[in-house]
CSV table of C-alpha atoms and ligand atoms in Angstrom, one decimal:
chain,number,residue,atom,x,y,z
A,1,MET,CA,0.0,0.0,0.0
A,2,ILE,CA,2.8,2.4,1.0
A,3,SER,CA,4.8,1.8,-2.1
A,4,ARG,CA,1.7,2.4,-4.2
A,5,PHE,CA,1.2,5.8,-2.5
A,6,VAL,CA,4.8,6.7,-3.1
A,7,ILE,CA,4.6,5.8,-6.7
A,8,ILE,CA,1.3,7.8,-7.2
A,9,PHE,CA,2.8,10.8,-5.4
A,10,ALA,CA,6.0,10.6,-7.5
A,11,MET,CA,3.9,10.4,-10.7
A,12,LEU,CA,1.8,13.4,-9.7
A,13,ALA,CA,4.9,15.4,-8.7
A,14,LEU,CA,6.6,14.5,-12.0
A,15,SER,CA,3.6,15.4,-14.1
A,16,ALA,CA,3.1,18.7,-12.2
A,17,GLY,CA,6.8,19.6,-12.4
A,18,ASN,CA,7.0,19.0,-16.2
A,19,ALA,CA,3.6,20.4,-17.0
A,20,SER,CA,4.9,22.8,-19.6
A,21,LEU,CA,7.2,20.2,-21.3
A,22,VAL,CA,5.2,16.9,-21.3
A,23,PRO,CA,1.5,16.5,-22.0
A,24,ASN,CA,-0.2,15.3,-18.9
A,25,LYS,CA,-1.2,11.9,-20.3
A,26,GLN,CA,-3.3,10.9,-17.3
A,27,SER,CA,-5.6,13.7,-18.0
A,28,ARG,CA,-6.7,12.2,-21.3
A,29,PRO,CA,-10.3,10.9,-21.0
A,30,ASN,CA,-11.3,7.3,-21.1
A,31,ILE,CA,-13.4,6.4,-24.1
A,32,ILE,CA,-16.2,3.8,-24.1
A,33,TRP,CA,-17.6,3.1,-27.6
A,34,ILE,CA,-20.9,1.2,-27.2
A,35,TYR,CA,-21.8,-0.1,-30.7
A,36,ALA,CA,-25.0,-1.9,-31.4
A,37,ASP,CA,-25.8,-4.0,-34.4
A,38,ASP,CA,-28.8,-2.9,-36.5
A,39,HIS,CA,-30.1,-0.5,-33.9
A,40,ALA,CA,-32.6,1.9,-35.7
A,41,SER,CA,-32.6,5.5,-34.6
A,42,GLN,CA,-36.4,5.3,-34.6
A,43,ALA,CA,-36.1,2.8,-31.7
A,44,ILE,CA,-34.3,5.3,-29.5
A,45,SER,CA,-36.7,7.6,-27.8
A,46,ALA,CA,-34.3,10.5,-27.8
A,47,TYR,CA,-34.5,10.4,-31.6
A,48,ASP,CA,-38.0,9.5,-32.3
A,49,GLU,CA,-41.4,9.5,-30.6
A,50,ARG,CA,-42.6,6.5,-32.5
A,51,PHE,CA,-42.0,4.1,-29.6
A,52,ARG,CA,-41.4,6.7,-26.9
A,53,GLU,CA,-44.5,5.8,-24.9
A,54,ILE,CA,-44.5,2.0,-25.3
A,55,ALA,CA,-40.8,1.2,-25.4
A,56,PRO,CA,-38.6,4.1,-24.2
A,57,THR,CA,-34.8,3.9,-23.9
A,58,PRO,CA,-34.2,6.0,-20.8
A,59,ASN,CA,-30.6,5.0,-20.4
A,60,ILE,CA,-29.5,5.7,-23.9
A,61,ASP,CA,-31.5,8.9,-23.7
A,62,ARG,CA,-29.4,9.9,-20.7
A,63,LEU,CA,-26.5,10.3,-23.1
A,64,ALA,CA,-28.5,12.9,-25.1
A,65,LYS,CA,-29.8,14.6,-21.9
A,66,GLU,CA,-26.3,14.8,-20.3
A,67,GLY,CA,-24.4,15.2,-23.6
A,68,ALA,CA,-25.0,15.5,-27.3
A,69,ILE,CA,-27.3,13.9,-29.8
A,70,PHE,CA,-26.2,13.9,-33.5
A,71,ARG,CA,-29.2,14.6,-35.7
A,72,ASN,CA,-27.4,14.1,-39.0
A,73,SER,CA,-25.3,11.1,-38.4
A,74,TYR,CA,-24.8,8.7,-41.4
A,75,VAL,CA,-22.8,5.8,-42.5
A,76,ALA,CA,-20.6,5.3,-45.6
A,77,ASN,CA,-21.9,1.8,-46.4
A,78,ALA,CA,-24.9,0.4,-44.6
A,79,ILE,CA,-23.9,-3.1,-43.8
A,80,CYS,CA,-22.3,-4.8,-40.7
A,81,GLY,CA,-18.7,-5.7,-41.6
A,82,PRO,CA,-18.0,-2.7,-43.9
A,83,ALA,CA,-19.4,-0.3,-41.3
A,84,ARG,CA,-17.1,-1.7,-38.6
A,85,ALA,CA,-14.1,-1.3,-40.9
A,86,CYS,CA,-15.0,2.3,-41.5
A,87,ILE,CA,-15.1,2.9,-37.8
A,88,MET,CA,-11.7,1.3,-37.2
A,89,THR,CA,-9.9,3.0,-40.1
A,90,GLY,CA,-11.6,6.3,-40.8
A,91,LEU,CA,-11.7,5.3,-44.4
A,92,HIS,CA,-14.4,4.8,-47.0
A,93,SER,CA,-14.9,1.1,-48.1
A,94,HIS,CA,-12.9,1.4,-51.3
A,95,LYS,CA,-9.9,2.4,-49.2
A,96,ASN,CA,-10.3,0.1,-46.2
A,97,ASN,CA,-10.7,-3.0,-48.4
A,98,VAL,CA,-13.8,-4.2,-46.7
A,99,PRO,CA,-16.5,-3.2,-49.2
A,100,ASN,CA,-18.6,-6.3,-48.7
A,101,ASN,CA,-19.9,-8.3,-45.7
A,102,GLY,CA,-18.0,-11.4,-44.9
A,103,MET,CA,-14.6,-9.9,-45.8
A,104,PRO,CA,-11.7,-9.9,-43.3
A,105,MET,CA,-10.4,-6.7,-41.7
A,106,ASP,CA,-7.3,-5.4,-43.5
A,107,PHE,CA,-4.8,-4.3,-40.9
A,108,SER,CA,-2.4,-2.8,-43.4
A,109,ASN,CA,-4.3,0.5,-42.8
A,110,PRO,CA,-3.7,2.2,-39.5
A,111,THR,CA,-6.6,1.9,-37.0
A,112,PHE,CA,-7.6,4.3,-34.2
A,113,PRO,CA,-7.3,1.6,-31.5
A,114,GLY,CA,-3.8,0.7,-32.6
A,115,ILE,CA,-2.7,4.3,-32.6
A,116,LEU,CA,-4.3,5.0,-29.3
A,117,ARG,CA,-2.6,2.0,-27.8
A,118,ASP,CA,0.7,3.1,-29.1
A,119,SER,CA,0.1,6.5,-27.5
A,120,GLY,CA,-0.5,5.0,-24.1
A,121,TYR,CA,-4.1,4.0,-24.0
A,122,ALA,CA,-5.2,0.6,-22.5
A,123,THR,CA,-7.4,-0.7,-25.3
A,124,ALA,CA,-10.0,-3.5,-25.4
A,125,LEU,CA,-12.7,-4.9,-27.7
A,126,TYR,CA,-15.6,-7.1,-26.6
A,127,GLY,CA,-18.5,-8.6,-28.4
A,128,LYS,CA,-19.5,-8.6,-32.1
A,129,TRP,CA,-16.6,-8.2,-34.5
A,130,HIS,CA,-17.7,-9.7,-37.8
A,131,LEU,CA,-14.3,-9.0,-39.5
A,132,LYS,CA,-13.0,-12.6,-39.4
A,133,VAL,CA,-9.3,-12.1,-38.6
A,134,ALA,CA,-8.0,-11.7,-35.0
A,135,PRO,CA,-8.3,-8.0,-33.9
A,136,GLU,CA,-5.0,-6.0,-33.7
A,137,GLY,CA,-4.4,-2.9,-31.6
A,138,PHE,CA,-6.0,-4.2,-28.4
A,139,GLU,CA,-4.5,-5.3,-25.1
A,140,ASP,CA,-7.4,-7.5,-24.6
A,141,TRP,CA,-10.3,-8.8,-26.7
A,142,LYS,CA,-13.1,-11.3,-26.6
A,143,ILE,CA,-15.0,-11.5,-29.9
A,144,MET,CA,-18.1,-13.5,-30.9
A,145,LYS,CA,-17.6,-16.2,-33.4
A,146,GLY,CA,-19.2,-15.1,-36.7
A,147,GLN,CA,-22.5,-13.4,-36.3
A,148,GLY,CA,-22.7,-14.3,-32.7
A,149,ARG,CA,-25.6,-15.7,-30.7
A,150,TYR,CA,-27.9,-14.4,-28.0
A,151,PHE,CA,-27.5,-17.1,-25.4
A,152,SER,CA,-24.3,-18.7,-24.3
A,153,GLN,CA,-22.0,-17.4,-26.9
A,154,ASP,CA,-18.7,-19.0,-28.1
A,155,TYR,CA,-16.0,-16.4,-28.0
A,156,ARG,CA,-12.5,-16.2,-29.5
A,157,VAL,CA,-10.4,-14.9,-26.6
A,158,LYS,CA,-7.1,-13.3,-26.8
A,159,THR,CA,-4.3,-15.1,-24.9
A,160,ALA,CA,-0.6,-14.5,-24.3
A,161,LYS,CA,0.3,-16.8,-27.2
A,162,GLY,CA,-2.6,-16.2,-29.6
A,163,GLU,CA,-6.2,-17.1,-28.9
A,164,LYS,CA,-8.4,-19.7,-27.5
A,165,GLU,CA,-12.1,-20.5,-27.7
A,166,GLU,CA,-14.4,-20.1,-24.7
A,167,ARG,CA,-18.1,-20.5,-24.2
A,168,ILE,CA,-19.5,-17.8,-22.0
A,169,GLU,CA,-22.9,-18.4,-20.4
A,170,GLY,CA,-25.6,-15.8,-20.3
A,171,TYR,CA,-27.4,-13.3,-22.5
A,172,SER,CA,-24.9,-11.8,-24.8
A,173,PRO,CA,-25.6,-8.0,-24.3
A,174,ASP,CA,-25.3,-8.6,-20.5
A,175,THR,CA,-22.0,-10.5,-20.9
A,176,VAL,CA,-20.5,-8.0,-23.3
A,177,ALA,CA,-21.4,-5.1,-20.9
A,178,LYS,CA,-19.8,-7.1,-18.0
A,179,MET,CA,-16.6,-7.6,-19.9
A,180,THR,CA,-16.5,-3.9,-20.6
A,181,MET,CA,-16.9,-3.0,-16.9
A,182,ASP,CA,-14.4,-5.7,-15.9
A,183,PHE,CA,-11.8,-4.1,-18.1
A,184,LEU,CA,-12.5,-0.7,-16.7
A,185,LYS,CA,-12.3,-2.1,-13.2
A,186,ALA,CA,-8.9,-3.6,-13.9
A,187,ASN,CA,-7.4,-0.7,-15.9
A,188,ALA,CA,-9.1,2.7,-15.4
A,189,GLY,CA,-7.6,4.9,-12.8
A,190,ASN,CA,-4.2,3.2,-13.0
A,191,GLY,CA,-2.5,6.0,-14.8
A,192,LYS,CA,-3.3,4.9,-18.3
A,193,PRO,CA,-6.4,6.2,-20.1
A,194,VAL,CA,-8.7,3.4,-21.3
A,195,MET,CA,-10.5,2.9,-24.6
A,196,VAL,CA,-12.9,0.1,-24.8
A,197,MET,CA,-15.2,-1.0,-27.6
A,198,CYS,CA,-18.4,-2.6,-26.2
A,199,GLN,CA,-20.1,-4.2,-29.2
A,200,PHE,CA,-23.5,-5.8,-28.8
A,201,LYS,CA,-25.0,-8.3,-31.2
A,202,SER,CA,-28.4,-7.0,-30.2
A,203,PRO,CA,-30.7,-6.0,-31.8
A,204,HIS,CA,-29.5,-8.0,-34.9
A,205,GLY,CA,-31.7,-10.9,-36.1
A,206,PRO,CA,-33.0,-13.3,-35.0
A,207,TRP,CA,-34.2,-10.9,-32.3
A,208,SER,CA,-34.1,-13.2,-29.4
A,209,PRO,CA,-35.2,-11.3,-26.2
A,210,ALA,CA,-33.7,-11.9,-22.8
A,211,ILE,CA,-35.8,-14.2,-20.7
A,212,ARG,CA,-36.6,-11.3,-18.3
A,213,ASN,CA,-38.0,-9.4,-21.2
A,214,LEU,CA,-40.2,-12.1,-22.8
A,215,ASP,CA,-43.3,-10.5,-21.5
A,216,PHE,CA,-42.4,-6.9,-22.3
A,217,LEU,CA,-45.0,-5.5,-24.7
A,218,LYS,CA,-47.0,-8.7,-24.5
A,219,ASP,CA,-50.4,-8.1,-26.2
A,220,VAL,CA,-49.5,-4.5,-27.1
A,221,GLU,CA,-50.6,-3.6,-30.6
A,222,ILE,CA,-47.8,-1.5,-32.2
A,223,PRO,CA,-48.8,0.9,-35.0
A,224,THR,CA,-47.2,0.3,-38.4
A,225,PRO,CA,-45.2,3.2,-39.9
A,226,PRO,CA,-46.8,5.5,-42.6
A,227,THR,CA,-44.8,3.8,-45.4
A,228,PHE,CA,-45.6,0.2,-44.4
A,229,TYR,CA,-47.6,-0.4,-47.6
A,230,ASP,CA,-45.2,1.4,-49.9
A,231,ASP,CA,-45.5,-0.1,-53.4
A,232,HIS,CA,-42.0,1.3,-54.4
A,233,GLU,CA,-43.4,3.0,-57.5
A,234,GLY,CA,-40.8,5.0,-59.4
A,235,ARG,CA,-37.9,3.4,-57.5
A,236,VAL,CA,-36.8,0.4,-59.6
A,237,ALA,CA,-34.1,-0.9,-57.2
A,238,ALA,CA,-36.4,-0.8,-54.3
A,239,GLY,CA,-39.0,-2.8,-56.3
A,240,LYS,CA,-36.3,-5.4,-57.1
A,241,ALA,CA,-35.0,-5.7,-53.6
A,242,ASN,CA,-36.0,-8.7,-51.6
A,243,MET,CA,-36.4,-7.5,-48.0
A,244,THR,CA,-40.0,-7.1,-47.2
A,245,ILE,CA,-41.5,-8.2,-44.0
A,246,PHE,CA,-44.3,-9.8,-45.9
A,247,LYS,CA,-42.3,-11.9,-48.5
A,248,THR,CA,-38.7,-12.1,-47.4
A,249,MET,CA,-38.9,-12.4,-43.6
A,250,ARG,CA,-38.9,-16.1,-42.7
A,251,GLU,CA,-41.4,-17.3,-40.2
A,252,GLY,CA,-39.2,-20.2,-39.3
A,253,PHE,CA,-36.0,-18.2,-38.7
A,254,HIS,CA,-36.8,-14.5,-38.1
A,255,LEU,CA,-40.0,-15.1,-36.3
A,256,LYS,CA,-38.7,-18.3,-34.6
A,257,GLY,CA,-41.2,-20.8,-35.9
A,258,ASP,CA,-38.2,-23.0,-35.5
A,259,PRO,CA,-37.1,-22.3,-31.8
A,260,ASP,CA,-33.5,-23.4,-32.4
A,261,SER,CA,-33.1,-20.3,-34.7
A,262,ALA,CA,-33.7,-18.2,-31.6
A,263,HIS,CA,-30.6,-19.7,-29.9
A,264,TYR,CA,-32.8,-21.2,-27.2
A,265,ASP,CA,-31.0,-24.6,-27.4
A,266,ARG,CA,-28.4,-23.5,-24.9
A,267,LEU,CA,-30.8,-22.4,-22.2
A,268,GLY,CA,-31.2,-24.4,-19.0
A,269,PRO,CA,-34.4,-26.4,-18.7
A,270,GLU,CA,-36.4,-23.8,-16.7
A,271,GLN,CA,-35.6,-20.9,-19.0
A,272,HIS,CA,-36.0,-23.1,-22.0
A,273,LYS,CA,-39.6,-23.9,-21.0
A,274,GLN,CA,-40.3,-20.2,-20.3
A,275,ALA,CA,-38.9,-19.3,-23.8
A,276,ILE,CA,-40.8,-22.0,-25.6
A,277,ASP,CA,-44.1,-21.3,-23.8
A,278,SER,CA,-43.7,-17.6,-24.7
A,279,LEU,CA,-43.0,-18.5,-28.3
A,280,ALA,CA,-46.1,-20.7,-28.5
A,281,TYR,CA,-48.2,-17.8,-27.3
A,282,GLU,CA,-46.6,-15.2,-29.5
A,283,ASN,CA,-46.8,-17.3,-32.6
A,284,ARG,CA,-50.3,-18.5,-32.1
A,285,HIS,CA,-51.9,-16.3,-34.8
A,286,LEU,CA,-49.2,-17.2,-37.4
A,287,ALA,CA,-49.3,-20.9,-36.5
A,288,SER,CA,-53.0,-21.0,-37.1
A,289,GLY,CA,-52.3,-20.7,-40.8
A,290,LYS,CA,-55.5,-18.7,-41.2
A,291,LEU,CA,-54.0,-15.3,-41.8
A,292,GLU,CA,-53.6,-13.9,-45.3
A,293,GLY,CA,-53.1,-10.6,-47.1
A,294,ASP,CA,-52.9,-7.5,-45.0
A,295,ASP,CA,-53.7,-9.5,-41.8
A,296,LEU,CA,-50.7,-11.7,-42.3
A,297,LYS,CA,-48.5,-8.6,-43.1
A,298,ARG,CA,-49.6,-6.9,-39.9
A,299,GLU,CA,-49.1,-10.0,-37.8
A,300,LYS,CA,-45.6,-10.6,-39.1
A,301,TYR,CA,-44.8,-6.9,-38.4
A,302,GLN,CA,-46.1,-7.3,-34.8
A,303,ARG,CA,-44.0,-10.4,-34.2
A,304,TYR,CA,-41.0,-8.7,-35.6
A,305,ILE,CA,-41.3,-5.4,-33.9
A,306,HIS,CA,-42.1,-6.9,-30.5
A,307,ASP,CA,-39.0,-9.0,-30.4
A,308,TYR,CA,-36.9,-6.2,-31.9
A,309,LEU,CA,-37.9,-3.8,-29.2
A,310,ARG,CA,-37.3,-6.4,-26.5
A,311,CYS,CA,-33.7,-6.8,-27.8
A,312,VAL,CA,-33.4,-3.0,-27.8
A,313,LYS,CA,-34.5,-3.0,-24.1
A,314,ALA,CA,-31.6,-5.2,-23.2
A,315,ASN,CA,-29.1,-2.8,-24.8
A,316,ASP,CA,-30.7,0.1,-22.9
A,317,GLU,CA,-30.5,-1.8,-19.6
A,318,ASN,CA,-26.9,-2.5,-20.2
A,319,VAL,CA,-26.1,1.1,-21.1
A,320,GLY,CA,-27.7,1.9,-17.7
A,321,ARG,CA,-25.5,-0.7,-15.9
A,322,ILE,CA,-22.4,0.9,-17.5
A,323,LEU,CA,-23.4,4.4,-16.6
A,324,ASP,CA,-24.2,3.4,-13.1
A,325,TYR,CA,-20.9,1.7,-12.8
A,326,LEU,CA,-19.1,4.9,-14.0
A,327,GLU,CA,-20.9,7.0,-11.3
A,328,GLU,CA,-20.2,4.5,-8.5
A,329,SER,CA,-16.5,4.2,-9.5
A,330,GLY,CA,-15.9,7.9,-9.8
A,331,LEU,CA,-14.9,7.4,-13.5
A,332,ALA,CA,-17.9,9.2,-15.0
A,333,GLU,CA,-16.3,12.7,-14.9
A,334,ASN,CA,-13.3,11.8,-17.1
A,335,THR,CA,-15.0,9.2,-19.4
A,336,ILE,CA,-16.5,9.8,-22.8
A,337,VAL,CA,-19.5,7.4,-23.4
A,338,CYS,CA,-20.7,7.0,-27.0
A,339,TYR,CA,-23.6,5.0,-28.3
A,340,SER,CA,-24.0,4.2,-31.9
A,341,SER,CA,-24.8,1.3,-34.3
A,342,ASP,CA,-23.2,-0.1,-37.4
A,343,GLN,CA,-26.2,1.4,-39.3
A,344,SER,CA,-29.8,2.1,-38.6
A,345,PHE,CA,-32.6,-0.3,-39.8
A,346,TYR,CA,-36.0,-0.5,-41.4
A,347,LEU,CA,-38.7,-1.1,-38.8
A,348,GLY,CA,-41.5,-1.6,-41.4
A,349,GLU,CA,-40.7,1.6,-43.4
A,350,HIS,CA,-41.2,0.8,-47.1
A,351,GLY,CA,-42.6,-2.5,-45.9
A,352,TRP,CA,-39.0,-3.6,-45.1
A,353,TYR,CA,-36.7,-4.9,-42.4
A,354,ASP,CA,-32.9,-4.9,-43.0
A,355,LYS,CA,-30.6,-2.1,-44.3
A,356,ARG,CA,-28.2,-1.6,-47.3
A,357,PHE,CA,-30.0,1.2,-49.2
A,358,MET,CA,-29.0,4.9,-49.1
A,359,TYR,CA,-32.6,5.6,-48.1
A,360,HIS,CA,-32.8,7.4,-44.7
A,361,GLN,CA,-33.5,4.5,-42.3
A,362,SER,CA,-30.3,2.6,-43.2
A,363,PHE,CA,-28.1,5.5,-44.4
A,364,SER,CA,-28.6,7.1,-41.0
A,365,THR,CA,-27.3,5.8,-37.7
A,366,PRO,CA,-27.7,6.8,-34.1
A,367,LEU,CA,-24.8,8.7,-32.4
A,368,LEU,CA,-25.0,10.0,-28.9
A,369,VAL,CA,-21.9,11.2,-26.9
A,370,ARG,CA,-21.6,12.2,-23.3
A,371,TRP,CA,-18.4,14.0,-22.2
A,372,PRO,CA,-18.8,15.7,-18.9
A,373,GLY,CA,-17.2,19.1,-18.7
A,374,ARG,CA,-16.7,19.3,-22.5
A,375,ILE,CA,-20.1,18.8,-24.0
A,376,ASN,CA,-23.0,20.8,-22.6
A,377,PRO,CA,-26.0,18.8,-21.5
A,378,GLY,CA,-28.8,18.6,-24.1
A,379,THR,CA,-26.6,19.6,-27.0
A,380,GLN,CA,-28.1,19.1,-30.5
A,381,VAL,CA,-25.5,18.6,-33.2
A,382,ASN,CA,-26.9,19.2,-36.7
A,383,ALA,CA,-23.7,19.1,-38.7
A,384,LEU,CA,-23.4,16.4,-41.3
A,385,VAL,CA,-21.3,13.6,-39.7
A,386,GLN,CA,-20.3,10.1,-40.9
A,387,ASN,CA,-19.0,6.9,-39.3
A,388,ILE,CA,-15.6,7.5,-40.9
A,389,ASP,CA,-15.3,10.5,-38.6
A,390,MET,CA,-15.1,8.5,-35.4
A,391,ALA,CA,-11.4,7.4,-35.8
A,392,PRO,CA,-10.0,10.9,-36.3
A,393,THR,CA,-12.2,12.1,-33.5
A,394,PHE,CA,-11.0,9.6,-31.0
A,395,LEU,CA,-7.4,10.2,-32.0
A,396,SER,CA,-7.9,14.0,-31.5
A,397,ILE,CA,-9.5,13.4,-28.1
A,398,GLY,CA,-6.7,11.0,-27.2
A,399,GLY,CA,-4.0,13.6,-28.2
A,400,ALA,CA,-2.6,11.3,-30.9
A,401,LYS,CA,-1.8,12.3,-34.5
A,402,THR,CA,-4.3,11.4,-37.2
A,403,PRO,CA,-2.7,9.8,-40.2
A,404,ASP,CA,-3.0,12.1,-43.3
A,405,THR,CA,-4.5,9.1,-45.2
A,406,MET,CA,-7.7,9.0,-43.0
A,407,GLN,CA,-10.7,10.4,-44.8
A,408,GLY,CA,-13.0,11.2,-41.9
A,409,VAL,CA,-12.9,14.5,-40.1
A,410,ASP,CA,-12.4,15.3,-36.4
A,411,LEU,CA,-15.8,16.0,-34.8
A,412,THR,CA,-14.5,17.9,-31.8
A,413,PRO,CA,-15.3,21.3,-33.4
A,414,VAL,CA,-19.0,20.4,-33.6
A,415,LEU,CA,-19.4,18.8,-30.2
A,416,ASN,CA,-21.0,21.8,-28.7
A,417,GLY,CA,-23.6,22.1,-31.5
A,418,GLU,CA,-21.7,24.8,-33.4
A,419,LYS,CA,-21.2,24.3,-37.2
A,420,PRO,CA,-17.9,25.9,-38.4
A,421,ALA,CA,-18.4,27.9,-41.7
A,422,ASP,CA,-16.1,25.5,-43.5
A,423,TRP,CA,-17.8,22.3,-42.3
A,424,ARG,CA,-18.5,19.7,-45.0
A,425,LYS,CA,-21.5,20.4,-47.2
A,426,SER,CA,-22.3,16.8,-48.3
A,427,LEU,CA,-21.7,13.1,-47.7
A,428,TYR,CA,-20.6,10.3,-50.0
A,429,TYR,CA,-22.2,6.8,-49.8
A,430,HIS,CA,-21.5,3.6,-51.6
A,431,PHE,CA,-23.1,0.1,-51.3
A,432,TYR,CA,-21.2,-2.7,-53.1
A,433,GLU,CA,-23.0,-5.9,-52.3
A,434,SER,CA,-25.4,-6.9,-55.0
A,435,GLU,CA,-24.1,-10.5,-55.0
A,436,ASP,CA,-25.9,-11.1,-51.8
A,437,PRO,CA,-28.5,-13.6,-53.0
A,438,THR,CA,-30.9,-13.0,-50.1
A,439,HIS,CA,-31.7,-9.3,-50.4
A,440,GLN,CA,-30.7,-8.3,-54.0
A,441,VAL,CA,-30.0,-4.7,-53.4
A,442,ALA,CA,-28.3,-3.2,-56.5
A,443,LYS,CA,-24.9,-1.6,-56.1
A,444,HIS,CA,-25.3,2.1,-55.7
A,445,GLU,CA,-23.5,5.3,-54.7
A,446,GLY,CA,-24.8,8.7,-53.9
A,447,VAL,CA,-24.5,12.1,-52.4
A,448,TYR,CA,-26.6,13.8,-49.7
A,449,ASP,CA,-26.4,17.5,-48.6
A,450,GLY,CA,-28.8,17.5,-45.7
A,451,ARG,CA,-31.8,18.2,-48.0
A,452,PHE,CA,-31.3,16.7,-51.4
A,453,LYS,CA,-30.3,13.1,-52.1
A,454,LEU,CA,-29.0,11.8,-55.4
A,455,ILE,CA,-28.6,8.1,-55.8
A,456,HIS,CA,-27.0,6.3,-58.8
A,457,PHE,CA,-27.9,2.5,-59.0
A,458,TYR,CA,-25.1,2.2,-61.6
A,459,GLU,CA,-25.5,-1.6,-61.9
A,460,ILE,CA,-29.0,-1.2,-63.3
A,461,GLY,CA,-28.6,2.2,-64.9
A,462,GLU,CA,-31.1,4.0,-62.6
A,463,TRP,CA,-30.9,7.4,-61.0
A,464,GLU,CA,-33.1,8.6,-58.1
A,465,PHE,CA,-33.4,12.1,-56.6
A,466,PHE,CA,-35.3,13.1,-53.4
A,467,ASP,CA,-36.1,16.4,-51.8
A,468,ARG,CA,-36.3,15.4,-48.2
A,469,GLU,CA,-37.7,18.7,-47.1
A,470,ILE,CA,-41.0,18.0,-48.8
A,471,ASP,CA,-40.7,14.2,-49.1
A,472,PRO,CA,-39.1,13.0,-45.8
A,473,TYR,CA,-40.2,9.5,-46.4
A,474,GLU,CA,-38.5,9.3,-49.8
A,475,LEU,CA,-41.4,8.1,-51.8
A,476,GLU,CA,-41.2,10.4,-54.8
A,477,ASN,CA,-38.3,9.9,-57.1
A,478,ARG,CA,-38.0,13.4,-58.8
A,479,ILE,CA,-35.1,12.6,-61.1
A,480,ASN,CA,-37.3,13.5,-64.1
A,481,ASP,CA,-39.0,16.5,-62.5
A,482,ARG,CA,-38.0,19.5,-64.6
A,483,SER,CA,-38.3,22.0,-61.8
A,484,TYR,CA,-35.3,20.3,-60.2
A,485,LEU,CA,-33.1,20.1,-63.3
A,486,GLY,CA,-30.6,22.7,-62.0
A,487,THR,CA,-30.4,21.1,-58.5
A,488,ILE,CA,-29.9,17.6,-59.9
A,489,ALA,CA,-27.1,18.9,-62.2
A,490,LYS,CA,-25.4,20.5,-59.1
A,491,MET,CA,-25.7,17.3,-57.1
A,492,LYS,CA,-24.2,15.3,-60.0
A,493,THR,CA,-21.3,17.7,-60.0
A,494,GLU,CA,-21.0,17.4,-56.2
A,495,LEU,CA,-21.0,13.6,-56.5
A,496,LYS,CA,-18.1,13.8,-59.0
A,497,ARG,CA,-16.2,16.2,-56.7
A,498,LEU,CA,-16.6,13.8,-53.7
A,499,LYS,CA,-15.4,10.9,-55.8
A,500,ALA,CA,-12.3,12.8,-56.8
A,501,GLN,CA,-11.7,13.9,-53.2
A,502,TYR,CA,-12.0,10.3,-51.8
A,503,GLU,CA,-10.2,8.8,-54.9
A,504,VAL,CA,-13.1,6.5,-55.9
A,505,GLU,CA,-12.2,4.8,-59.1
A,506,LEU,CA,-15.4,2.7,-59.6
A,507,PRO,CA,-17.7,2.6,-61.2
B,601,CA,CA1,-25.6,-4.4,-38.8
C-alpha cells in the first residue's frame, strides 16, 4: 500500500513539475464506444417519438440529456462488416478494403485503437466483431464467433500466445457489458487512459429477447409506420430488392417458428420452458395458418417489432449498468461514453426490415456522446457527420496524431452544437454488395447534402433524386422533375467532386 502511494505521489509530482514540457497523459479521458448491431434510430426515444410511450430507452436517452445527440449522423456503407471497418480506419470502403460483408479486416491500414494503444491507452474490444481475422491494436479482446448468438456465446479470446475458444454463459448483451466493466475495473484509474469497444450483437436478427424481457410489450398492438404499404413505384431498385417483412422475412428463422433459430437450445431447462411457452403464445396467430393478405402482413410486423424492441430494451438496460458503474466508481467525470450502431434499420418503413440502401433508415445511424465538462447537457448537433469521422475524433480526443490518409474528419469542433463555416456540405455513400442472394439490393452510390439526395444505381442504370424537405419518407423519385433540373445537375457535380476527393475509381 505504502509503495503504491509513493509511486502515485511521485507520478503526480513528475507530471506537475513537467507540465509545460510533457503533456499530462493521465488527464486524457477514457473512451467507451458502445456499438449496437442494426439499432434503428427510430427505436431510440431521444431520436423519435414512434415508440417513446411504449418502449422508451431511458438510459441511452441519458447520453442525449447529459451530452450530445447527433441529428445528422450517417454511414458510408450500410452493412455490418464494412461499417465496422469504416469505424476502425476512418476510411471509406474502397480504401479500407472491406466493401462487402464477410470480408476480413485489412490491418495494413492504421486503425484508431492501434494508434491510441501506441500513444499510451489501454485498449480492449468485446462482443460482435464480424471481421474474421484476429483484432489488432487491443491489449485484450473477446469476440463472438461469426454473427454471434444471443444465449451462451462461443468467443474467441485473446491469450498471451494467440487465442483460444471459450463458451461464456448468459445473455450476450449482458456478458459484453460485463466484460467492458471488468476491463474498466482492472485498468481505469491506474495512470493509463482506457479505450474500450463494447459491441452488442443485439438487436440484430433473429431478435431473441432476454428471458426477463419475454413479457415486455405482451399483447401490445404496435402501429405500423406510414410507409408500411409502400409499393416502391418510381424506384426500380427498391422494387427489385428482396427484404419485405411480408415476403422475405422467414417465419421459421426470423419469427422463430423454429425455436432453435432463436438460440434457445443452450438455455437451462427452466428458462428453455419459459422461452418455448412464450413463443407458442406469441406465434399462435401465425401458427393458425388462417391469416392472409394485410392481416398476415400486420401480424408478421407485430411479431418482428415486439422481439426487436425487446432486444433494444436489453441494450438500454446494459447502457444503464455501465453508466451506473461509471458513477459509482468515480470514473464518469473523465470518461466519454458514445452509443452508436453499425447502421440504422428498417422497422417496417417501405414494408421492409434490414438495411443496405441509401434511403434514410439505413443511411442514418444513431450517435450520442456524453463527455462531462466538455459537451454541454442537451446539445443538439446538426452538422453532417459520418462513421468514418469516429477514428480521427478519437485520435484527436486522445491527443494522438491522425494519419493524413484518414478520410474522416475530427468531430470535436462540432461537439457543442456549433457548425464551423467550412464544415463539409455533403456526404458520399457507396453500397457494393449486389451479389448477396438474399436481399438483392443493386450496387449504388450517392450524395446527400442535408436536404437533397441523389442516388445512382449504376449496376442497373437507374438514378433517383429526393427532396427530403417536402418528401421526408423518400417516396417520390424526382429525377425527371423539370423543376429540379438545376439542382440535380449541381448534385451530380457534387458527386463527382466527392469521388475525386475520396479517390473513388469505380464505377
Ligand atoms: Ca448491422
